[in-house]
Coordinates of C-alpha atoms in Angstrom, one line a residue:
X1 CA -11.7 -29.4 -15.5
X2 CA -12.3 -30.3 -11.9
X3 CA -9.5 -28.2 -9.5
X4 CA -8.3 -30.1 -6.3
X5 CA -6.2 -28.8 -3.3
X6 CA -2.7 -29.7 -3.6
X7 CA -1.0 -28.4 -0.7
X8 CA -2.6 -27.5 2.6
X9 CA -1.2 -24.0 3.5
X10 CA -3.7 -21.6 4.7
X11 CA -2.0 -18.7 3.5
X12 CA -2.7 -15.4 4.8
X13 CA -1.7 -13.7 0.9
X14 CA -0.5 -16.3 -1.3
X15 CA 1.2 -15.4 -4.5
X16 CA 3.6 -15.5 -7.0
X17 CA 3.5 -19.5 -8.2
X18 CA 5.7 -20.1 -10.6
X19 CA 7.5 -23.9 -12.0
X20 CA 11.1 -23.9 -10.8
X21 CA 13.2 -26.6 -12.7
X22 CA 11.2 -29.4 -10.8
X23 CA 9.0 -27.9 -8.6
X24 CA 6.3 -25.2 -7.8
X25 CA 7.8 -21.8 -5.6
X26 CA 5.6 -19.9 -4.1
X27 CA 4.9 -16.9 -1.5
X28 CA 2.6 -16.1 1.3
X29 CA 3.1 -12.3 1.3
X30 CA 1.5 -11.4 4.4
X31 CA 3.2 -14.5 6.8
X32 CA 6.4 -13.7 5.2
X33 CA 7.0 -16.7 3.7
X34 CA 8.6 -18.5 0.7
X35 CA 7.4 -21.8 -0.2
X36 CA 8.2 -25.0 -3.0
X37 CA 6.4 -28.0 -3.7
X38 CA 7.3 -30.9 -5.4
X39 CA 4.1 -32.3 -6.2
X40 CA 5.9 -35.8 -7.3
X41 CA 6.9 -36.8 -3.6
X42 CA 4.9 -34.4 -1.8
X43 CA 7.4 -32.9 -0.2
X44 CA 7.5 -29.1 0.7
X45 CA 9.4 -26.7 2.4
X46 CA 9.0 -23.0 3.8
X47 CA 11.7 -20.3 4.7
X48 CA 10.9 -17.3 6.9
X49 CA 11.7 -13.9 4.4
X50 CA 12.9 -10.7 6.5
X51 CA 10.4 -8.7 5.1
X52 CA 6.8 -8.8 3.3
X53 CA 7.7 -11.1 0.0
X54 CA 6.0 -10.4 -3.2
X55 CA 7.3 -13.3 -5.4
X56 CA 10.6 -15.3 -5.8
X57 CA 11.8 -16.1 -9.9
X58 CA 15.2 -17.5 -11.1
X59 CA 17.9 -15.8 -12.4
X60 CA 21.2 -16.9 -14.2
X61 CA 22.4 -16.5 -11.1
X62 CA 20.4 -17.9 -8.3
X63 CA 16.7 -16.4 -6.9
X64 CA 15.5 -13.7 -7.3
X65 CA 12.8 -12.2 -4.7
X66 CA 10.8 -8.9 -4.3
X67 CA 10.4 -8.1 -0.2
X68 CA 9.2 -5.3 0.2
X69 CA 12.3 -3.6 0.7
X70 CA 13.4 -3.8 -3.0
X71 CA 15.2 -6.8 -4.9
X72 CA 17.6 -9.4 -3.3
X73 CA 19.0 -12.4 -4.1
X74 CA 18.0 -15.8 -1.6
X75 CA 19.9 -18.5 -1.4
X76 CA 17.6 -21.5 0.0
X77 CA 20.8 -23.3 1.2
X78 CA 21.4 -21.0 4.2
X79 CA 18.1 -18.7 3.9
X80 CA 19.7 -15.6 3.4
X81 CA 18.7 -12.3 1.5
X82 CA 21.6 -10.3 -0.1
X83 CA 19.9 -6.9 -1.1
X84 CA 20.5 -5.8 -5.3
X85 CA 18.3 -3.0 -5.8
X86 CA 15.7 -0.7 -3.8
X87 CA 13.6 0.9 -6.9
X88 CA 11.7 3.0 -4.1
X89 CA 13.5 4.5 -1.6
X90 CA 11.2 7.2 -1.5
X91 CA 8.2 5.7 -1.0
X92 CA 8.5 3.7 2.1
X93 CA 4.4 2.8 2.2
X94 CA 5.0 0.9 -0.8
X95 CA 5.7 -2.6 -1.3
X96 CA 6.6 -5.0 -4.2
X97 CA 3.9 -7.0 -5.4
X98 CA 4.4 -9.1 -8.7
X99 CA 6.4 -10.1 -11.2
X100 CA 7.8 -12.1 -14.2
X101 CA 10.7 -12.6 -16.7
X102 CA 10.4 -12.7 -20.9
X103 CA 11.8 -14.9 -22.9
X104 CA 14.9 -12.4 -23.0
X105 CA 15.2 -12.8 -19.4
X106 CA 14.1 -9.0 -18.8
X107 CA 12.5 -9.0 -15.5
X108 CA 9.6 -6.6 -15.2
X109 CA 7.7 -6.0 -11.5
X110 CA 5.0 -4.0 -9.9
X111 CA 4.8 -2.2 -6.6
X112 CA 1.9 -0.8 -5.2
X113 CA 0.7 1.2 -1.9
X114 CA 0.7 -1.3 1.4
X115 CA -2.6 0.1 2.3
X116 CA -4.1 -0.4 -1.1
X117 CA -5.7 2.9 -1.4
X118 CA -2.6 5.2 -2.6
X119 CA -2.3 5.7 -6.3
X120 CA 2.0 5.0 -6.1
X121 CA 2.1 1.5 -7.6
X122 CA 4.5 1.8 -10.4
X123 CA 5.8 -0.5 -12.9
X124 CA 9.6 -1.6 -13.5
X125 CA 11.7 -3.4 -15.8
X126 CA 15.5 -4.6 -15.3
X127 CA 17.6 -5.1 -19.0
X128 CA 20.9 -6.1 -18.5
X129 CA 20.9 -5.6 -14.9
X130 CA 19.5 -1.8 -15.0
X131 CA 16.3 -1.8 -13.1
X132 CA 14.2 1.6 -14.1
X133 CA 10.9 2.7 -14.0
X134 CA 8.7 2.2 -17.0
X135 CA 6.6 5.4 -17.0
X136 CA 3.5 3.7 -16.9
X137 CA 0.7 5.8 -15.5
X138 CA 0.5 4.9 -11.5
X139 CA -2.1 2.6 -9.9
X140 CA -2.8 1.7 -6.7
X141 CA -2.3 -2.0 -6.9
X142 CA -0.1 -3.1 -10.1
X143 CA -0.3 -6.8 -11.0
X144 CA -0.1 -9.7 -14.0
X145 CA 2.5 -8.5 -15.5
X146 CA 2.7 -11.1 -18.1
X147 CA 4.8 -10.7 -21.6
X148 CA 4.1 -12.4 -25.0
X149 CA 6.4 -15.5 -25.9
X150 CA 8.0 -13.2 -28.5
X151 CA 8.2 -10.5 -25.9
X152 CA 6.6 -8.3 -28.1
X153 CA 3.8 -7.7 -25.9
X154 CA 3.2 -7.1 -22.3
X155 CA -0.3 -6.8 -20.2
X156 CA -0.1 -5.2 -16.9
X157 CA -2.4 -5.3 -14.5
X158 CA -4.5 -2.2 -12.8
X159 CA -6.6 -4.6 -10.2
X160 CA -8.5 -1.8 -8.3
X161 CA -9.5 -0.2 -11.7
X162 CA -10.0 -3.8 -13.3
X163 CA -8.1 -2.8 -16.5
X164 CA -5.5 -5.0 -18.2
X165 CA -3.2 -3.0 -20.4
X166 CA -1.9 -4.7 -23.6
X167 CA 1.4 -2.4 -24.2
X168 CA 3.9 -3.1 -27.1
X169 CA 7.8 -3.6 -25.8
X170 CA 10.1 -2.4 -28.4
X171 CA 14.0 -4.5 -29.3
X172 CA 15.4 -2.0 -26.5
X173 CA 13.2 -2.8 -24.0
X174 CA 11.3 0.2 -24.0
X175 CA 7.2 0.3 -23.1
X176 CA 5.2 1.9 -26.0
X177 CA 1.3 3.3 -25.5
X178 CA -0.5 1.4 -23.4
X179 CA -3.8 0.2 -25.0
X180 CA -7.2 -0.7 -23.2
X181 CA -7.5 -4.8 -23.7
X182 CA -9.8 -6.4 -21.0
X183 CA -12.2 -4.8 -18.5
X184 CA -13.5 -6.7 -15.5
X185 CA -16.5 -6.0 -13.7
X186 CA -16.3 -5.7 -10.8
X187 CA -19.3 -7.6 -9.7
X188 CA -16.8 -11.1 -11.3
X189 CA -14.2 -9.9 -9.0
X190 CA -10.9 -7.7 -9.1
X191 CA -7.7 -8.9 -11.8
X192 CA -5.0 -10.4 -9.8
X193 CA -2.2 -12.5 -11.8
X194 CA -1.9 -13.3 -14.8
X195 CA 0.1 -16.0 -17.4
X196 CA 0.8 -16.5 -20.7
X197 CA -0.1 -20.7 -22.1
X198 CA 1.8 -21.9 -25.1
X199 CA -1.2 -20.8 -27.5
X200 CA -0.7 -17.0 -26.9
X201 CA -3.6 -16.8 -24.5
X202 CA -4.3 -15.1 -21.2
X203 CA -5.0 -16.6 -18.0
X204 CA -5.7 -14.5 -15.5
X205 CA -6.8 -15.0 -11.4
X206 CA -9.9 -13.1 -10.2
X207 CA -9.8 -12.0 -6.3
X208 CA -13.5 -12.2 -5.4
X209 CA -14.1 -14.2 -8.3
X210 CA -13.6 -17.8 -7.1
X211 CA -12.1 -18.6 -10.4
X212 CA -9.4 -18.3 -13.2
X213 CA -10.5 -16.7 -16.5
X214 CA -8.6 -17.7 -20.1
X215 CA -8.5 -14.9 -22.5
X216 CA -7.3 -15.1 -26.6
X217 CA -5.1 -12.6 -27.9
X218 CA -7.5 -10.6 -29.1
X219 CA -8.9 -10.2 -25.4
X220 CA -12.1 -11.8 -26.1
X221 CA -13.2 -14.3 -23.2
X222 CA -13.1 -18.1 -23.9
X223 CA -13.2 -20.4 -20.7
X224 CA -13.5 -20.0 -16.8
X225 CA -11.9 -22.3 -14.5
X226 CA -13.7 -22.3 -11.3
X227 CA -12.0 -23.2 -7.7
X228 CA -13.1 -23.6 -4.1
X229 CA -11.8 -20.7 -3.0
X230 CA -13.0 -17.1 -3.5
X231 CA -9.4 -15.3 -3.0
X232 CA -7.9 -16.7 -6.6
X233 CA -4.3 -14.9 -7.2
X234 CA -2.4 -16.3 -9.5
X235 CA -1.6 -19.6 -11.6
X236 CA 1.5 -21.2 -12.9
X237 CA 2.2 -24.0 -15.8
X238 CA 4.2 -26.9 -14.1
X239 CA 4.4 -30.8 -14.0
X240 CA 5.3 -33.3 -16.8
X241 CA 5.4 -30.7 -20.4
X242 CA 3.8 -27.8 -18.0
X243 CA 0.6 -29.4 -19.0
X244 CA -0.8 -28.8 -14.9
X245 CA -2.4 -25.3 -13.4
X246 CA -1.6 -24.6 -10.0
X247 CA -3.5 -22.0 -8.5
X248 CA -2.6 -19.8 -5.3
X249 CA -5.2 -18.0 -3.1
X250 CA -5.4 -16.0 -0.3
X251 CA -7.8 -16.0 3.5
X252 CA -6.7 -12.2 3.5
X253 CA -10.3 -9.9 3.5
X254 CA -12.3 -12.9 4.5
X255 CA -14.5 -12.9 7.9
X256 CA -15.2 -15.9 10.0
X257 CA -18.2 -16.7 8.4
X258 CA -16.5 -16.9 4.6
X259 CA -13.7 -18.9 6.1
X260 CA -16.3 -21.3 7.7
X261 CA -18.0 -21.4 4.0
X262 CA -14.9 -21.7 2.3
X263 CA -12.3 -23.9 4.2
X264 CA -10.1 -24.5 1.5
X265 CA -9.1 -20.7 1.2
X266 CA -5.8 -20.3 1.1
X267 CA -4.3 -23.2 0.3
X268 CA -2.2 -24.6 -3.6
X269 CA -4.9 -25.8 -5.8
X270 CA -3.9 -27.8 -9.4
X271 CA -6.3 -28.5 -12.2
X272 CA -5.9 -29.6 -15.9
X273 CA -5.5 -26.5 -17.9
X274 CA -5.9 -28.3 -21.6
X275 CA -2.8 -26.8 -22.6
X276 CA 0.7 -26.3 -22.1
X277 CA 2.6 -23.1 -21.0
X278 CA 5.7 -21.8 -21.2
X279 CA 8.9 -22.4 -19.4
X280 CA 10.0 -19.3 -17.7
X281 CA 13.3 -17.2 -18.6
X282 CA 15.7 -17.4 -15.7
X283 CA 16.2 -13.3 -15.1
X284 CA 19.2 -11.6 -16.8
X285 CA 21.1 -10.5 -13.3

């Protein structure tokens, strides 16, 4: 499974990919940007956010983004933000980070300290348009969070620790004990994003790690994807039957000398993942 760039972006911190109705929307976090692809004509745009911007998803309503300021609704026609929610107005170093929807259209995000060294990333959920913490134990940088296609399940994402928590959801929304499920080394690099294929597994980016790893429900490692950047972040399930990878990555951390050895850093990689994923819930607000 050969990975190829895609896109040419260069992105300071990109993030957040995920397959939009008929094409791929991503962010550069850092540059303050919001991005889509459509990789059938090639064509893409870009739209200056206000703010850092963690990750854009749909809603039954329109977009959904996370700047750093809290949640707001963008409308690409005119490239506004209208603000919903601000889950931290108390912690004013923090920023959002990631995020995704379940199949109930529950939308569960992470923020986590600016300067990455902070232990006040904390995780949230909105059901039925009440956005509240979890109570998940803080971490400095909170990622994946990806959710089971029965939404039984979700795995969050400590990167600086490498842990990835399998914790059971209950009907009501509610986050149950969180339990132990993968630990990465960190000699293979730190846990970034993660997503859910069709089949139940876990694919999840590895910053440092110049790769994607795919993990089986049972958290037992069964395929690495390598790609020619070191700075993986996240992937996303898009194209024809979501049967296509894209991969985000990021320059941010790297010197002159690993730019020069890794041009491609930075830019929207695809490959063949060998299986399908899942279409993503348009968010319940």
């Amino acid at each position: 499974m050969s990975a190829e760039r895609v896109l040419k972006v260069e992105a300071t911190l990109g993030e957040g990919p995920v397959w939009i109705e008929d094409a791929l929307w991503f962010v550069d976090i850092k540059q303050r940007h919001i991005h889509r692809f459509d990789p059938a004509t090639g064509v893409a745009k870009r739209w200056d956010a206000p703010d850092q911007v963690g990750w854009v998803l749909p809603s039954k309503t329109g977009l959904i983004v996370g700047l750093k300021t809290g949640l707001h609704r963008f409308d690409p026609e005119t490239g506004s933000f209208a603000l919903l929610h601000k889950p931290e107005p108390t912690r004013p170093n923090n920023r959002l980070n990631d995020a995704t929807t379940d199949s109930l259209g529950r939308l569960w995000f992470g923020s986590m300290d600016d300067g990455e060294g902070a232990v006040t990333g904390h995780l949230f959920g909105c059901i039925k348009g009440v956005c509240t913490d979890t109570g998940l134990p803080p971490v400095p940088i909170t990622n994946g969070p990806a959710v089971s296609a029965d939404g039984d399940t979700l795995y969050h994402t400590d990167t600086v620790g490498g842990v990835i928590w399998r914790v059971p959801v209950g009907d009501d929304g509610v986050l149950g004990t969180p339990v132990k499920h993968i630990v990465i080394d960190q000699k293979d690099g730190h846990p970034d994003g993660s997503v859910i294929d069709a089949e139940g597994h876990l694919w999840v980016a590895l910053w440092g790690g110049w790769c994607v790893r795919r993990y089986d429900p049972a958290g037992t490692l069964v395929s690495t994807q390598k790609l020619p950047a070191s700075n993986i972040t996240k992937i996303a399930f898009g194209g024809p039957g979501l049967r296509t990878a894209y991969a985000t990555s990021a320059r941010a951390g790297l010197d002159e000398a690993a730019l020069a050895a890794q041009p491609e850093a930075g830019n929207l990689f695809a490959f063949d993942p060998g299986v399908a994923g899942l279409p993503v819930t348009p968010a319940d607000l």
